[in-house]
Tab-separated table of C-alpha atoms in Angstrom:
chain	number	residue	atom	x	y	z
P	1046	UNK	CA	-21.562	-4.869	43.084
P	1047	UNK	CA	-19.356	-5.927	46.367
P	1048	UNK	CA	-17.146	-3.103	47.362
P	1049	UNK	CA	-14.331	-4.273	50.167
P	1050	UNK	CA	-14.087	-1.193	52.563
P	1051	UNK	CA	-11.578	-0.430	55.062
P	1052	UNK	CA	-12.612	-1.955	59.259
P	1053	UNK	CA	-12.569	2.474	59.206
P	1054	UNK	CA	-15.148	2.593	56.574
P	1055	UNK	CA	-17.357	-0.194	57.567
P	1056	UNK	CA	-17.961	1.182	60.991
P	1057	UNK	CA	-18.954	4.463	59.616
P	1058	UNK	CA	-21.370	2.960	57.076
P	1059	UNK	CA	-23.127	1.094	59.299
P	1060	UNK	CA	-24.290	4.143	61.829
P	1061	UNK	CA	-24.434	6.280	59.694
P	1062	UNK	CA	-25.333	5.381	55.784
P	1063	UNK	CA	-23.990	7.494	53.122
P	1064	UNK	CA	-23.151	7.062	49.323
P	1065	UNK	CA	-20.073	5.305	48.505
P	1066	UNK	CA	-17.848	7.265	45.478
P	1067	UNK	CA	-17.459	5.261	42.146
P	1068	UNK	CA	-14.959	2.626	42.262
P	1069	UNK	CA	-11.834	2.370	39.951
P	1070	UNK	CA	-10.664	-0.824	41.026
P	1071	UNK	CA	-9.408	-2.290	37.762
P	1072	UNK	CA	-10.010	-5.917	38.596
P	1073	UNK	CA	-13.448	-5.685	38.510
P	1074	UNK	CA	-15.562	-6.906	35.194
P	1075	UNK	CA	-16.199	-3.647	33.186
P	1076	UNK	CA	-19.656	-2.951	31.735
P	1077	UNK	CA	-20.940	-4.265	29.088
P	1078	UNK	CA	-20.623	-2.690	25.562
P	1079	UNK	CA	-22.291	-4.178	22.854
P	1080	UNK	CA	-20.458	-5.196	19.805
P	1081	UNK	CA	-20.232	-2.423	17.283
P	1082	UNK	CA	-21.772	-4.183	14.223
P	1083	UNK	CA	-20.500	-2.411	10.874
P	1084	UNK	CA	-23.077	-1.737	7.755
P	1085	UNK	CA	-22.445	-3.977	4.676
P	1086	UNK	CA	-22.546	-1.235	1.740
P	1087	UNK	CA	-23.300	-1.802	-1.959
P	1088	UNK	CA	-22.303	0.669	-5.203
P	1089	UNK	CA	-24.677	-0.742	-7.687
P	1090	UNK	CA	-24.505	1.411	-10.949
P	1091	UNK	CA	-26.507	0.662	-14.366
P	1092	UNK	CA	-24.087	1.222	-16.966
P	1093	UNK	CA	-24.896	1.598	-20.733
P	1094	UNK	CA	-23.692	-0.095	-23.557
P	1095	UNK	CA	-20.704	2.925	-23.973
P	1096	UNK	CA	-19.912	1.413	-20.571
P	1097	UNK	CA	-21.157	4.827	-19.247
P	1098	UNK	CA	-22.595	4.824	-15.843
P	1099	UNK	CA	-26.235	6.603	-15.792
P	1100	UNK	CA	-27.336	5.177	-12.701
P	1101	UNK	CA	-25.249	4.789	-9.352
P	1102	UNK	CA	-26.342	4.531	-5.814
P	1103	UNK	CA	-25.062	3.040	-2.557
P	1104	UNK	CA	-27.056	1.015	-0.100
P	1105	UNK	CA	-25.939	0.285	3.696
P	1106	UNK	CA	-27.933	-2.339	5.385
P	1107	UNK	CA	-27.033	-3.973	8.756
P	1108	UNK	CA	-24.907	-1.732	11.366
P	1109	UNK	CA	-26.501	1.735	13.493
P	1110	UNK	CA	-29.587	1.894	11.042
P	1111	UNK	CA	-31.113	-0.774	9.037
P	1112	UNK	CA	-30.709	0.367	5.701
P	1113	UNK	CA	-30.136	3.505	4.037
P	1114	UNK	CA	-29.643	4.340	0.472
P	1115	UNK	CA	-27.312	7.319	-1.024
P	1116	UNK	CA	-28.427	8.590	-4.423
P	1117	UNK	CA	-25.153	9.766	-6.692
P	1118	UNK	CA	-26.095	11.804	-9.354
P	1119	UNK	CA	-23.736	10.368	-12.064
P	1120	UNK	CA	-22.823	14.122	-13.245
P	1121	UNK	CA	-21.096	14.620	-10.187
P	1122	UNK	CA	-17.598	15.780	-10.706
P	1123	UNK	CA	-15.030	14.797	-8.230
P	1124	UNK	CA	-11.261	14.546	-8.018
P	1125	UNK	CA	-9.589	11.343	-9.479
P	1126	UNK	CA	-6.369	9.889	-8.302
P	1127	UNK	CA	-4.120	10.809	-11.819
P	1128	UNK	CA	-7.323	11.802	-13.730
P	1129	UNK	CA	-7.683	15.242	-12.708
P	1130	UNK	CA	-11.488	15.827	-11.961
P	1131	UNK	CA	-13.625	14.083	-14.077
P	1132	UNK	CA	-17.586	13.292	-13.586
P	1133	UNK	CA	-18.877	10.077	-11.872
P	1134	UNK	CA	-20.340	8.625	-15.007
P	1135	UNK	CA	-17.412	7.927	-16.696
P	1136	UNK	CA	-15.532	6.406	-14.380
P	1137	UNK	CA	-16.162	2.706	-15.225
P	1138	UNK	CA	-15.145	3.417	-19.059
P	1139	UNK	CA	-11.708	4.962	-17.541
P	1140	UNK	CA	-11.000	2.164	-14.684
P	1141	UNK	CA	-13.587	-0.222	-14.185
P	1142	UNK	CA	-15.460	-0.808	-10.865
P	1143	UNK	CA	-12.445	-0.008	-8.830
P	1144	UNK	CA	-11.612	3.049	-9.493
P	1145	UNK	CA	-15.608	3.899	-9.173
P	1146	UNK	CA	-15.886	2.584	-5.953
P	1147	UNK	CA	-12.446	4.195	-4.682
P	1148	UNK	CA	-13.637	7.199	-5.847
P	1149	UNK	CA	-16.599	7.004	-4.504
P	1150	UNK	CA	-15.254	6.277	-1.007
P	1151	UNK	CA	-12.485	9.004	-1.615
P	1152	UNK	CA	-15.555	11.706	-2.459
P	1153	UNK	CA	-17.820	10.387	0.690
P	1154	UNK	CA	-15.920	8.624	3.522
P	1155	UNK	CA	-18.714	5.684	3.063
P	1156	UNK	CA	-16.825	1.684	2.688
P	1157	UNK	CA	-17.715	-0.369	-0.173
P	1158	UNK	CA	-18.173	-3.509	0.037
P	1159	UNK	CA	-18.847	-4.651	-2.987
P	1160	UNK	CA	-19.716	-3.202	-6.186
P	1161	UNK	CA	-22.375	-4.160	-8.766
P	1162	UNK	CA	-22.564	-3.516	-12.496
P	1163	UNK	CA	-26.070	-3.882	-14.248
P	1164	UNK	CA	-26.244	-4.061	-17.857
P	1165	UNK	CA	-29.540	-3.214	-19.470
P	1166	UNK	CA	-30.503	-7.428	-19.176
P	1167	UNK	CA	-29.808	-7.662	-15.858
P	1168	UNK	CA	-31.787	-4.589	-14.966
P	1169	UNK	CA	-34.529	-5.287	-16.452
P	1170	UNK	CA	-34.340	-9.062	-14.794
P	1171	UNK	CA	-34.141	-7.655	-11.164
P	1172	UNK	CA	-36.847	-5.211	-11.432
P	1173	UNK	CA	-39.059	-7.590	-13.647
P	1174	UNK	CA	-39.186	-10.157	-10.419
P	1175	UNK	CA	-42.107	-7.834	-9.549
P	1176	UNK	CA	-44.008	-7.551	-12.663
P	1177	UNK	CA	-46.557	-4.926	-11.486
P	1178	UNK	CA	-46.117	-2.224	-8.764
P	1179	UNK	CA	-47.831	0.851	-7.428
P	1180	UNK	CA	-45.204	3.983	-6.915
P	1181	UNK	CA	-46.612	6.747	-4.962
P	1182	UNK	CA	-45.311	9.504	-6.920
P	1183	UNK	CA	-44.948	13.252	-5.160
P	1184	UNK	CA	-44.666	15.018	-8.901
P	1185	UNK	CA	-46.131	14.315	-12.435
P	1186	UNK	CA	-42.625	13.244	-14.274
P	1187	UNK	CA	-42.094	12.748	-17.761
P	1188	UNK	CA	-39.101	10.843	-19.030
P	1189	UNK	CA	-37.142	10.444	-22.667
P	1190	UNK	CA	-39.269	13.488	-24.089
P	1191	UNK	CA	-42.598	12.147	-22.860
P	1192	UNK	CA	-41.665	8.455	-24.289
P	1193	UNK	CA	-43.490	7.899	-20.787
P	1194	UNK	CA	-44.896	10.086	-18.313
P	1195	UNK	CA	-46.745	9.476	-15.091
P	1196	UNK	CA	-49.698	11.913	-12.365
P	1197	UNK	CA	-48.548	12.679	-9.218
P	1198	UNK	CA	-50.275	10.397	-6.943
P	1199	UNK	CA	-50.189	6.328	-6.613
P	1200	UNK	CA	-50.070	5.057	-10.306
P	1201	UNK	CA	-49.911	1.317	-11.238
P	1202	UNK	CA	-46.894	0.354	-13.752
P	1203	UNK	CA	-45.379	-2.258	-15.170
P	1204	UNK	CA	-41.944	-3.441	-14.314
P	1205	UNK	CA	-40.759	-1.905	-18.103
P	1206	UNK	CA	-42.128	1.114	-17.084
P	1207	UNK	CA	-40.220	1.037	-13.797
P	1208	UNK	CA	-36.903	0.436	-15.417
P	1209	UNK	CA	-38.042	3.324	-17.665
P	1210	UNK	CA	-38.622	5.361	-15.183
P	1211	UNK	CA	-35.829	4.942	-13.335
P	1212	UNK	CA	-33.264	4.984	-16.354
P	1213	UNK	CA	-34.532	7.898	-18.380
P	1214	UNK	CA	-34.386	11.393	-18.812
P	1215	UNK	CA	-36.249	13.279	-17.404
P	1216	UNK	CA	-37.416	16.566	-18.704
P	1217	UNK	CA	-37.221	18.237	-14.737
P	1218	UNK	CA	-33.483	17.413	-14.222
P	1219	UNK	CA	-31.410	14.942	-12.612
P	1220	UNK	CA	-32.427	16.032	-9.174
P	1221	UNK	CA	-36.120	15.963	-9.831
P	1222	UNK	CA	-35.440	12.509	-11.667
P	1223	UNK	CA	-34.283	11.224	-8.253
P	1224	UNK	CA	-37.501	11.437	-6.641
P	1225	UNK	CA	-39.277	9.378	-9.156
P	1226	UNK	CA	-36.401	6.970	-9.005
P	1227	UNK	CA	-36.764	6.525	-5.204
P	1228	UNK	CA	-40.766	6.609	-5.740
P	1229	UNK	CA	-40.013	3.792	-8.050
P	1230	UNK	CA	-37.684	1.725	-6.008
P	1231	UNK	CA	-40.286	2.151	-2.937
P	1232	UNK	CA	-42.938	1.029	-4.549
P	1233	UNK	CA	-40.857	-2.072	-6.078
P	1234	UNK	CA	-39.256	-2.657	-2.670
P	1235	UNK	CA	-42.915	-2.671	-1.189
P	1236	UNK	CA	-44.170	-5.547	-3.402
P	1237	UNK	CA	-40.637	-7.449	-2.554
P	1238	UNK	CA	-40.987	-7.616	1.080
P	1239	UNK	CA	-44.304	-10.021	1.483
P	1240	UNK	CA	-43.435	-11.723	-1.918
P	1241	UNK	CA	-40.333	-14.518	-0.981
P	1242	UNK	CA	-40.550	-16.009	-4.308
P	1243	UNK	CA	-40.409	-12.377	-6.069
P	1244	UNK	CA	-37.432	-11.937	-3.820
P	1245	UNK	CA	-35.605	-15.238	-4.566
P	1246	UNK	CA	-35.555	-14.382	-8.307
P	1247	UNK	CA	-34.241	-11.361	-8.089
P	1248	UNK	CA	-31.864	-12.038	-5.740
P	1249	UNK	CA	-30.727	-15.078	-8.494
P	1250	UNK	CA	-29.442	-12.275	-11.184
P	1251	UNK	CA	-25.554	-11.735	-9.902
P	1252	UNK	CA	-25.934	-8.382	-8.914
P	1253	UNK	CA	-29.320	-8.513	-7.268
P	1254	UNK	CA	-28.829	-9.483	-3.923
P	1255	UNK	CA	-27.822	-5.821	-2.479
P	1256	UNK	CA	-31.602	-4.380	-3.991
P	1257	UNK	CA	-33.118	-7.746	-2.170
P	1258	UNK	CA	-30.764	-6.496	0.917
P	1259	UNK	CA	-31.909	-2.761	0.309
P	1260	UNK	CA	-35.684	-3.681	0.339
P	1261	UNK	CA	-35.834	-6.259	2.897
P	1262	UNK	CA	-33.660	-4.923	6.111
P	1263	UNK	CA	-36.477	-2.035	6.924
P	1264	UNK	CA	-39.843	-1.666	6.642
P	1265	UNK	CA	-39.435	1.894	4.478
P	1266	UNK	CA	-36.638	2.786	2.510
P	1267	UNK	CA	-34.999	5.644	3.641
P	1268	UNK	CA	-33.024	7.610	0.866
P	1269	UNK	CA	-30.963	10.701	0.669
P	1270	UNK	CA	-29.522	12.605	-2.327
P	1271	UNK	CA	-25.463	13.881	-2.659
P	1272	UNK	CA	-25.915	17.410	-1.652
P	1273	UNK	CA	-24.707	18.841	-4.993
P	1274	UNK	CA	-24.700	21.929	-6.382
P	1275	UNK	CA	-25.801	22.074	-10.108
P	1276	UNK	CA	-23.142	24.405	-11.917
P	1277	UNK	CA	-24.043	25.853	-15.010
P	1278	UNK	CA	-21.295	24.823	-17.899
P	1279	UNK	CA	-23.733	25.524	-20.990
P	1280	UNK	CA	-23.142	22.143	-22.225
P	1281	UNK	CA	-25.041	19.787	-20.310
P	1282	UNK	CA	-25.642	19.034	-16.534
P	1283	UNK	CA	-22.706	19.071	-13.878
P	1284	UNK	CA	-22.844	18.980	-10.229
P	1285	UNK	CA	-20.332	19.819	-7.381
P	1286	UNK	CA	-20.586	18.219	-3.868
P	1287	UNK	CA	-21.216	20.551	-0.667
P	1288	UNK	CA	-18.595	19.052	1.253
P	1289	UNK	CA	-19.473	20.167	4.869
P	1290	UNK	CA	-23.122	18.881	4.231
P	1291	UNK	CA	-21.902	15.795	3.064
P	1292	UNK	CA	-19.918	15.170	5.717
P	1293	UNK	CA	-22.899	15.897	8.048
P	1294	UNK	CA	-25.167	13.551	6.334
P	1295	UNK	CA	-22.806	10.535	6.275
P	1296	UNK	CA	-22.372	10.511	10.137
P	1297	UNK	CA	-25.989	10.833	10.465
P	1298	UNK	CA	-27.027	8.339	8.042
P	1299	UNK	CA	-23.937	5.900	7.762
P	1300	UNK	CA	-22.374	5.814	10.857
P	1301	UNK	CA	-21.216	2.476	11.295
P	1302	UNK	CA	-20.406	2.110	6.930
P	1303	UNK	CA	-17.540	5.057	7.131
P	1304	UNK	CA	-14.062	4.024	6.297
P	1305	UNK	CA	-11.547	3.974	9.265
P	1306	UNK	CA	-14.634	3.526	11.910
P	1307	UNK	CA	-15.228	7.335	11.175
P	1308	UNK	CA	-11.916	8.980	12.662
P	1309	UNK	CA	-11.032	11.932	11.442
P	1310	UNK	CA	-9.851	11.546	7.144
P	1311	UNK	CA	-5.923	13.184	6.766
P	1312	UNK	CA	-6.217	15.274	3.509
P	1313	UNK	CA	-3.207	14.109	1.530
P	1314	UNK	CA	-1.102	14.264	-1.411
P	1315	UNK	CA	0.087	12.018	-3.822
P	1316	UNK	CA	3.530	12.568	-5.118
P	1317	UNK	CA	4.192	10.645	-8.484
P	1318	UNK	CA	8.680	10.003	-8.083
P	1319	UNK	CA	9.123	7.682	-10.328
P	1320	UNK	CA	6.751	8.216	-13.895
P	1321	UNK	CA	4.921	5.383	-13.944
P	1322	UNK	CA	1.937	6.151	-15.208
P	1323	UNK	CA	-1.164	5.432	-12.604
P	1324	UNK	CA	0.738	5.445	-9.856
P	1325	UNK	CA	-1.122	7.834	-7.553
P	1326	UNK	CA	-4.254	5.897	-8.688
P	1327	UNK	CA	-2.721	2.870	-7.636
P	1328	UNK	CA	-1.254	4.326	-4.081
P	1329	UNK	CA	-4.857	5.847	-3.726
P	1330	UNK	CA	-6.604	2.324	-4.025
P	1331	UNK	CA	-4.637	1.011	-0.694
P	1332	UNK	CA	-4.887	4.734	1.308
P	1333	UNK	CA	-8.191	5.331	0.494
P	1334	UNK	CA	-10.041	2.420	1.770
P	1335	UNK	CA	-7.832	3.181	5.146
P	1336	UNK	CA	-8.795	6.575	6.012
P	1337	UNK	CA	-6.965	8.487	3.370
P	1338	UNK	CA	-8.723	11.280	1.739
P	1339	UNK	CA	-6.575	12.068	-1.669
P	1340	UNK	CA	-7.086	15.967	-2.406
P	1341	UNK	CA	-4.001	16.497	-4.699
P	1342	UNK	CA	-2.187	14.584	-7.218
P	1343	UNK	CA	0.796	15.476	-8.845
P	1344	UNK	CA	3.980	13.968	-10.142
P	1345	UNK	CA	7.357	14.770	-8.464
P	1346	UNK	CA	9.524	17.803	-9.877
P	1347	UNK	CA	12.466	15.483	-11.407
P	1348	UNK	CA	11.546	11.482	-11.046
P	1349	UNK	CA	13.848	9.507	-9.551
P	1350	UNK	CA	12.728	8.679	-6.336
P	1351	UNK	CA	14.027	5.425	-4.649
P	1352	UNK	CA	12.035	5.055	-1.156
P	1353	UNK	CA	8.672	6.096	-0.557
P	1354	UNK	CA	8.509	9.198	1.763
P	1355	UNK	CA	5.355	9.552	4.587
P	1356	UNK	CA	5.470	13.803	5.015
P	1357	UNK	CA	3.697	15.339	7.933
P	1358	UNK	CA	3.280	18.855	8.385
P	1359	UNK	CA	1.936	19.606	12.156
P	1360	UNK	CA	3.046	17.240	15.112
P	1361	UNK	CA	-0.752	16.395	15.907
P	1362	UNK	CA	-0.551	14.594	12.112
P	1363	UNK	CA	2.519	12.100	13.212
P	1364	UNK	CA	-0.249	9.491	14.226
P	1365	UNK	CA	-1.726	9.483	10.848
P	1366	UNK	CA	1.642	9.449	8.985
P	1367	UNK	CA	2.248	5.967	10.568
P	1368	UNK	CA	-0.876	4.709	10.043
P	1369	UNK	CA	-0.673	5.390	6.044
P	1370	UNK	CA	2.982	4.058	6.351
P	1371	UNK	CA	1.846	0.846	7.872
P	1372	UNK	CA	-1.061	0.200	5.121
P	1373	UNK	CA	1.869	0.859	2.292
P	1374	UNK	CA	4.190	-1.659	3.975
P	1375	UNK	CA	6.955	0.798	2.388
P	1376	UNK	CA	8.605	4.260	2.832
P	1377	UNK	CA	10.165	5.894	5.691
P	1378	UNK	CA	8.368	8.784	7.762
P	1379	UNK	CA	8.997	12.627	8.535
P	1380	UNK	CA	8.067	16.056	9.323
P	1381	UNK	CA	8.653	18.607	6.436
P	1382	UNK	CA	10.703	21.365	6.389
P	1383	UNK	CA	8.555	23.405	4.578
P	1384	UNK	CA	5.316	24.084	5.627
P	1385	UNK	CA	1.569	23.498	3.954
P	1386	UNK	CA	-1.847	23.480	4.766
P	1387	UNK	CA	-4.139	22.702	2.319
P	1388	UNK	CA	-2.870	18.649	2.891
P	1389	UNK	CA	-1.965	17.095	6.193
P	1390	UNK	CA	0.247	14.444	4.609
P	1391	UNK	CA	2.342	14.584	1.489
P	1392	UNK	CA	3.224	10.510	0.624
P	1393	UNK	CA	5.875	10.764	-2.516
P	1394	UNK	CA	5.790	7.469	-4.143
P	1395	UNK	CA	9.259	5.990	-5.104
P	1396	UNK	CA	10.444	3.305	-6.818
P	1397	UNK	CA	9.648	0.999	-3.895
P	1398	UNK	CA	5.900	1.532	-3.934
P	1399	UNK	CA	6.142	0.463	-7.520
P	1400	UNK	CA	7.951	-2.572	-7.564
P	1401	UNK	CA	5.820	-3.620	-4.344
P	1402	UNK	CA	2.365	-2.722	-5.844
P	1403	UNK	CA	2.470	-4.130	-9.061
P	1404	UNK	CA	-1.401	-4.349	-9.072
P	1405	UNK	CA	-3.040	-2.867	-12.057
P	1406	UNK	CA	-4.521	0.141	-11.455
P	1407	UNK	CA	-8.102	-0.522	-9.982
């Protein structure tokens, strides 16, 4: 690098040579930072004929790490936009693939991309592009009341079997099901990636491409769980997200896949002014995606509410108020009154939001 030094300077330097301090000249080229290259995600989910999801994970491939997988166990019970808390699974019957994958995003902080729904056909298609396999299973697991049931150890199946495997019961428990189902998938994923024609017809079933992606972007397929807590209700499995863990394990495993390039999520509230029905689901499709992480729902006192209000409690929150005002393209901002901290931002939805976002609710 050419430094220009003072007549001072350069007579110094040259008796007596010394280190020169760090320059801050701002017309000189700045190092070079390589392009941060985002994940493209995936929420593929195998959904029954109730329209009932039973099987939902997320793949990242691309970005910090070459591909990672996030199993959601579809008992998990989360918060929904004007739905109260309701579990994963039946999601799709009450919204459709938007409101799954904005939930999804609102429970983890992970971007999706796209999301995939597999019926029972095209499940069976995409797996059956490898017709035999050999999972390395850690456990002996038996699935739909011993309808099939497999050693510990490497075990040769069929591609039924897999998509037995994968989509049944098993006897252990969701979270013991998981391991088989990544055993499974590794095994399948193993065949995939030295067999192009196995991976061309897969990748023709619409909805196939993200497994192909999954498989294909690293030599191993590295999977995590949710970390859930299983909570005991008496009727049937139900699981509750450790939130701090979570959080850990997404910046760890999905770093370049969160929403808002992984700044800090404001916790807010949705405020329904108005009555329409939906409306904080619909807000909570545009925020979420952004940043936003919806903790609270509720409709206003007395409806009525013309223009969309952007409430910030703490001065260090102002920032974040803006932002969320800028993706709504509507409502004024300002610091409330009254003080609250379980949310950072309250957004009260008037009649603006509504005529503005006439969008079904996703």
């Amino acid at each position: 690098m050419a430094v220009a030094l003072g007549v001072g300077a350069v007579a110094t330097f040259a008796t007596t040579p010394r280190t020169l301090a760090p320059t801050t000249d701002s017309t000189l080229p700045p190092a070079f930072v390589p392009p941060k290259v985002a994940a493209r995600t995936a929420l593929v989910a195998h959904v029954d004929a109730t329209r009932r999801v039973d099987f939902l994970m997320l793949t990242a491939t691309g970005g910090d790490t070459p591909a990672e997988v996030l199993f959601l166990p579809p008992a998990t019970v989360t918060d929904v936009p004007s739905l109260d808390r309701q579990p994963l699974a039946a999601l799709v019957r009450l919204g459709g693939p938007g409101l799954l994958s904005m939930t999804v995003t609102n429970l983890t902080g992970i971007r999706v991309d796209r999301t995939v729904l597999l019926d029972d056909s095209a499940f069976a298609t995409i797996i059956g592009a490898v017709p035999r396999f050999t999972p390395v299973f850690a456990a002996a697991a038996v699935v739909d009341g011993g309808a099939i049931a497999v050693p510990a150890g490497a075990v040769p199946i069929t591609a039924s079997q897999g998509v037995r495997l994968i989509l049944g019961r098993e006897d252990a428990g969701t979270l013991a099901h998981l391991a088989t189902v990544q055993a499974v998938l590794d095994g399948w994923c193993a065949v995939l990636r030295h067999d192009g024609a196995a991976r061309v017809q897969a990748a023709r079933v619409d909805g196939g491409t993200p497994l192909v992606a999954m498989c294909t972007a690293a030599p191993v397929l590295h999977a995590d769980t949710l970390p859930v807590d299983d909570v005991d209700t008496g009727s049937g499995e139900r699981f509750e997200v450790r939130p701090a863990e979570l959080e850990r394990l997404v910046a760890s495993e999905f770093p370049s896949a969160r929403v808002a390039d992984g700044a800090p999520r404001p916790r807010v509230e949705l405020l329904n002014g108005v009555g329409t029905v939906g409306l904080a689901t619909r807000a909570a499709a545009v925020l979420v995606p952004a940043g936003a992480h919806v903790t609270l729902t509720d409709n206003l006192a007395q409806f009525g509410q013309a223009t969309t209000e952007i409430l910030y409690y703490r001065d260090s929150d102002l920032a974040a108020a803006r932002r969320l005002r800028t993706v709504l393209g509507i409502g004024v901002v300002g610091r409330s009154a009254t003080p609250l901290d379980v949310v950072d931002i309250t957004v009260v939805l008037g009649a603006d939001f509504a005529r503005t976002h006439t969008r079904s609710a996703p």
